[in-house]
XYZ file of N, CA and C in Angstrom:
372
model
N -5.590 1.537 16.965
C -5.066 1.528 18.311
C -5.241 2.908 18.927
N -5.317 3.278 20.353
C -5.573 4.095 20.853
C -3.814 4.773 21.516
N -3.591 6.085 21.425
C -2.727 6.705 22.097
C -2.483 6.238 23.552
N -1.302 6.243 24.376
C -1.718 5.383 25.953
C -1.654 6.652 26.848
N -2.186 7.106 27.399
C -1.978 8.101 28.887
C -0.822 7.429 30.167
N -0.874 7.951 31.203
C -0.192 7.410 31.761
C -1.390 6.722 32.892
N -2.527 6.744 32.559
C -3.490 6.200 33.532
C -3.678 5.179 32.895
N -2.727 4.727 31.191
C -3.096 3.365 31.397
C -3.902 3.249 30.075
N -4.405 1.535 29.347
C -4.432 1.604 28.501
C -6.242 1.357 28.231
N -7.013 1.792 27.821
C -8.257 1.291 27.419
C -8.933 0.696 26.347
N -7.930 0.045 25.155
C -8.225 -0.737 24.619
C -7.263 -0.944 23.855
N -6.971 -2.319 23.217
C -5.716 -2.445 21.659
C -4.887 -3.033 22.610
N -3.384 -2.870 22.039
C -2.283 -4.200 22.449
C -1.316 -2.910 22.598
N -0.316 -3.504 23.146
C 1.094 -2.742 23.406
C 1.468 -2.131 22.198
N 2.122 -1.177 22.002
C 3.148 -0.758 20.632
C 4.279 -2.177 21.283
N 4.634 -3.276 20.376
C 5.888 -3.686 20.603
C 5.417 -5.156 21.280
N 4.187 -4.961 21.657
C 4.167 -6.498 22.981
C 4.131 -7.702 21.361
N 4.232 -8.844 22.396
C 4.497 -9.923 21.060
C 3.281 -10.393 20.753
N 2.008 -9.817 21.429
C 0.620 -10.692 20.299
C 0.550 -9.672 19.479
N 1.061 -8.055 19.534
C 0.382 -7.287 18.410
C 0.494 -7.753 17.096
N 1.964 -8.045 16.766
C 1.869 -8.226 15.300
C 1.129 -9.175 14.778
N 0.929 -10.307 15.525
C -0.174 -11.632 15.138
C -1.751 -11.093 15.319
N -2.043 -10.438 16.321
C -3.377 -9.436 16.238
C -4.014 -8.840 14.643
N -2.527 -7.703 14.661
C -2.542 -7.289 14.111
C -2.643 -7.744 11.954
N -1.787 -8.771 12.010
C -2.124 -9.216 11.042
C -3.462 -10.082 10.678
N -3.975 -10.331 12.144
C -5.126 -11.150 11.999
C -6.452 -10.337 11.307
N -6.709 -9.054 11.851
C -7.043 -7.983 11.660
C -7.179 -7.484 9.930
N -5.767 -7.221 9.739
C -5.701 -6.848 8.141
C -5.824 -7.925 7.723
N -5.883 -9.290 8.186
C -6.184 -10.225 6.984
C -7.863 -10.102 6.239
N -8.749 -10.042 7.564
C -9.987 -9.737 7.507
C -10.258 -8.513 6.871
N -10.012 -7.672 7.386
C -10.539 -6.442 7.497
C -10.155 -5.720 5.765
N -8.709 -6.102 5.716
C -7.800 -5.483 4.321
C -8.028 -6.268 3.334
N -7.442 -7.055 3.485
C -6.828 -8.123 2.414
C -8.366 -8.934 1.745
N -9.107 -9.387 2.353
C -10.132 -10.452 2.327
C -11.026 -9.453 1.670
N -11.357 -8.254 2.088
C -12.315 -7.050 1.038
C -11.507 -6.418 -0.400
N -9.946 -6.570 0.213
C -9.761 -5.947 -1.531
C -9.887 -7.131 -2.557
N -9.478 -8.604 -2.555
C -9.669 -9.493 -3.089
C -11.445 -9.442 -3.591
N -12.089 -9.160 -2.609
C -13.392 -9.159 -3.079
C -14.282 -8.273 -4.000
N -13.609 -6.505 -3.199
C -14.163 -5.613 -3.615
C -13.290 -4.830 -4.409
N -11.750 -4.911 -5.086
C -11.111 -4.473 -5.678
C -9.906 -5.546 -6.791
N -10.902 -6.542 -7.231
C -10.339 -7.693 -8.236
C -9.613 -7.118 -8.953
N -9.917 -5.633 -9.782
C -9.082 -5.640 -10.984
C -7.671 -5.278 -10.742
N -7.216 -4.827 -9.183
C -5.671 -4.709 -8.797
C -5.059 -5.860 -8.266
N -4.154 -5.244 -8.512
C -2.771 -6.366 -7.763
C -2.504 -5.944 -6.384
N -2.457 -6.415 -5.338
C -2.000 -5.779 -3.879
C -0.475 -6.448 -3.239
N -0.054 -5.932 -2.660
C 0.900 -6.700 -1.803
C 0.742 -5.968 -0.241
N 0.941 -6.977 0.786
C 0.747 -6.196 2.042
C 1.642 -7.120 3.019
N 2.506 -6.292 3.831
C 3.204 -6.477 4.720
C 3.184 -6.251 5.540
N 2.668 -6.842 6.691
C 2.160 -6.412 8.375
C 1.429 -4.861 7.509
N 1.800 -4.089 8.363
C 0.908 -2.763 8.493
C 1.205 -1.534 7.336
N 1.852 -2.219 6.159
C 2.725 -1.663 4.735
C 2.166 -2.363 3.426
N 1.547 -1.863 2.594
C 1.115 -2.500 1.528
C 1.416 -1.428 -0.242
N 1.012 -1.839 -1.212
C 1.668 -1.572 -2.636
C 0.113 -1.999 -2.851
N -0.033 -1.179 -3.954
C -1.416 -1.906 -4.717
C -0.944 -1.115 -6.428
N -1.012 -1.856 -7.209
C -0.919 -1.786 -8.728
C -1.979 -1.227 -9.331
N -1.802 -0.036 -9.946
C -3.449 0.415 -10.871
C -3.119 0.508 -11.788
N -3.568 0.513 -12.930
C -3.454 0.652 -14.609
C -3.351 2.122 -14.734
N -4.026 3.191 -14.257
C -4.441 4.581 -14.151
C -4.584 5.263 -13.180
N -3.888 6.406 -13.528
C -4.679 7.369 -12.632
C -6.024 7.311 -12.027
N -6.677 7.245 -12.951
C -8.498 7.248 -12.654
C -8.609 6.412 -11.379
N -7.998 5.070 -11.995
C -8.117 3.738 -11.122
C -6.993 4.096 -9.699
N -6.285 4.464 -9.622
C -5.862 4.401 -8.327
C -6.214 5.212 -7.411
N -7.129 6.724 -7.748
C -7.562 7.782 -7.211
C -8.955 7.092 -6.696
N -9.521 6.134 -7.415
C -11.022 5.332 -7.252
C -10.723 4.256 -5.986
N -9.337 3.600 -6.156
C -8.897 2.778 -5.309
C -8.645 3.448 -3.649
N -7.462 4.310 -3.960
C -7.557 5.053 -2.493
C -8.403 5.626 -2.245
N -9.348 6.175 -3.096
C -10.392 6.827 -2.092
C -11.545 5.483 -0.546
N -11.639 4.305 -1.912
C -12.546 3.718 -1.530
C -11.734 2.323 -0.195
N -10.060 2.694 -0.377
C -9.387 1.923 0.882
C -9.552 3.123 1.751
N -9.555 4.252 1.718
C -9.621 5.317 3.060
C -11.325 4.779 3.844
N -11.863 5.123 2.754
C -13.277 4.616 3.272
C -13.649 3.134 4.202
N -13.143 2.220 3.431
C -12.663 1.105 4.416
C -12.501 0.599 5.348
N -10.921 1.443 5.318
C -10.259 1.887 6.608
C -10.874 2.450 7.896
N -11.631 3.118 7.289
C -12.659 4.110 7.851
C -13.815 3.317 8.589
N -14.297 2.928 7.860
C -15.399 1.654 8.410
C -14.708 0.833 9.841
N -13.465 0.516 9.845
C -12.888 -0.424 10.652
C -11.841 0.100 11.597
N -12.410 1.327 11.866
C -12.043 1.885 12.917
C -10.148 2.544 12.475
N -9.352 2.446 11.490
C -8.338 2.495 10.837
C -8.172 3.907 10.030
N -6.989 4.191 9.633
C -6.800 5.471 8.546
C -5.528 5.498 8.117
N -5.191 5.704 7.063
C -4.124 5.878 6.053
C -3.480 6.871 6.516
N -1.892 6.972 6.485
C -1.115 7.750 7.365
C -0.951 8.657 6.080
N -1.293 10.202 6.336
C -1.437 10.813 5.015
C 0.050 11.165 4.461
N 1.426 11.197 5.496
C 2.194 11.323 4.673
C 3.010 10.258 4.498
N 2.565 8.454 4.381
C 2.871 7.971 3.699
C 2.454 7.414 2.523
N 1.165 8.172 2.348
C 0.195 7.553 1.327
C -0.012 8.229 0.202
N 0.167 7.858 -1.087
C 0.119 8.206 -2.403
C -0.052 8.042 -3.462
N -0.241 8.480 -4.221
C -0.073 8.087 -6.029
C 1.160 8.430 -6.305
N 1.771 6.879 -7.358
C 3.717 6.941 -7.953
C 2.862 6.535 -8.887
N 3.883 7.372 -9.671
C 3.891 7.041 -10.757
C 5.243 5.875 -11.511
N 4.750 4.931 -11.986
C 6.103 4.035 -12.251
C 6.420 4.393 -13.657
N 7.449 5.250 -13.605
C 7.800 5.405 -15.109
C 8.963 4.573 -15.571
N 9.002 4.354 -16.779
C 9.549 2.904 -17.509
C 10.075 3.368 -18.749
N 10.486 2.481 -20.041
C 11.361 2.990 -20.875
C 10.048 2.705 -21.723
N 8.630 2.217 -21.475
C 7.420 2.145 -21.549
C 6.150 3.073 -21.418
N 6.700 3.521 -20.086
C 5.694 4.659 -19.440
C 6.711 6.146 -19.170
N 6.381 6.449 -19.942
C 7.725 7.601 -19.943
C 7.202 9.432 -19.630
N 5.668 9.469 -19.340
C 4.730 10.773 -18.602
C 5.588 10.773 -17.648
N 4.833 12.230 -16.816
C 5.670 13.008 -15.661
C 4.602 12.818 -14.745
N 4.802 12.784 -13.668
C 4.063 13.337 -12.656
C 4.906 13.018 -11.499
N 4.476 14.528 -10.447
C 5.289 14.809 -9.070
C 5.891 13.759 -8.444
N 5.681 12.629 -8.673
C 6.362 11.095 -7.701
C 6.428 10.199 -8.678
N 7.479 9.613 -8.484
C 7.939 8.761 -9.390
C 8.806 7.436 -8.920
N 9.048 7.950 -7.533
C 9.751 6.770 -6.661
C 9.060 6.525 -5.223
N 8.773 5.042 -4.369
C 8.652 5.356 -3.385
C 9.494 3.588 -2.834
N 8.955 3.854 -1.295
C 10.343 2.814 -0.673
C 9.397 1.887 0.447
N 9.116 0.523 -0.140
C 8.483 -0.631 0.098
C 9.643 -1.445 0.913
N 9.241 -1.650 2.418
C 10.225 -2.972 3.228
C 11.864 -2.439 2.886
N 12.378 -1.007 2.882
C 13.388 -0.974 2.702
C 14.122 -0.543 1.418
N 13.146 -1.188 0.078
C 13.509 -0.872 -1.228
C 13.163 0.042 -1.601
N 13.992 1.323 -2.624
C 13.398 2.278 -3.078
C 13.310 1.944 -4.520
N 11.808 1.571 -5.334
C 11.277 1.358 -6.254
C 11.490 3.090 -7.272
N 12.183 2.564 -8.179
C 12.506 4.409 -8.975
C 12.875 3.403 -10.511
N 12.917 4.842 -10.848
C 13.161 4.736 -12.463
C 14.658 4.281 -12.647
N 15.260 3.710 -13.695
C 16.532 3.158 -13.401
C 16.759 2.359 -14.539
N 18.463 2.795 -15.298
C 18.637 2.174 -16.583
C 18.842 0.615 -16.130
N 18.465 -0.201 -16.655
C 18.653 -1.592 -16.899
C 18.699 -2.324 -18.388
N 19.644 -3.064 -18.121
C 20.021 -3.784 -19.248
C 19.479 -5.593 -19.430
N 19.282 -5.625 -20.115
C 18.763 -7.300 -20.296
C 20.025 -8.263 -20.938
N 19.790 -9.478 -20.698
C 20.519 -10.229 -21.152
C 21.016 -9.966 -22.712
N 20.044 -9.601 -23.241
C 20.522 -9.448 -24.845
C 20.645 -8.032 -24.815
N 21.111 -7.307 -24.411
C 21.587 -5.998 -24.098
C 20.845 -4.785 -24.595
N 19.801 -5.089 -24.294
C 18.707 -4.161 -24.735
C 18.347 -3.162 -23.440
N 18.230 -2.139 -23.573
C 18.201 -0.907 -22.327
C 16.334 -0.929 -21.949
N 16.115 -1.249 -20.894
C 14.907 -1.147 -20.100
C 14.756 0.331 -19.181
């Protein structure tokens, strides 16, 4: 979408009018969703209007992944908002390495490290 002046708009939809979000998802369905299914099988994605999660096994793999969704993005006129975009690390009672991020906050939820207990009272 383009910034608006006050002379008015020269291309894209309102911030807020009611076809953007249907536009808009029409858009990432094509553009996002329909190429990572194609061109990025070995992840998991989730995407919410203009908010998405993608699952990597690795480092390697998620540094290979965002580079090649910036690029994308890039292609389709789009770009990754750099300070919401990152590598987390999900650490677990499994995955228990360090690195600088370790939590981030999807639709409201903040996804973090966190004791949990299971039915048979085993600590996760």
């Amino acid at each position: 979408m383009v910034a608006l002046d006050h002379m008015g708009r020269e291309r894209g939809t309102p911030q807020g009018g009611v076809v953007s979000p249907l536009l808009a998802n029409l858009f990432l369905h094509y553009a996002l969703d329909a190429w990572m299914r194609r061109e990025m099988r070995s992840v998991r994605f989730c995407r919410y209007a203009d908010d998405g999660v993608i699952h990597c096994q690795s480092e390697v793999q998620a540094r290979l992944v965002l580079r090649n969704l910036g690029e994308r993005l890039r292609e389709c006129g789009l770009e990754l908002h750099p300070e919401k975009t990152g590598i987390v690390y999900c650490r677990d009672i499994n995955r228990r390495g360090e690195y600088p991020t370790s939590q981030f906050t999807f639709l409201g939820y903040t996804f973090r490290p966190r004791k949990a207990v299971d039915k048979y009272g085993r600590v996760m």
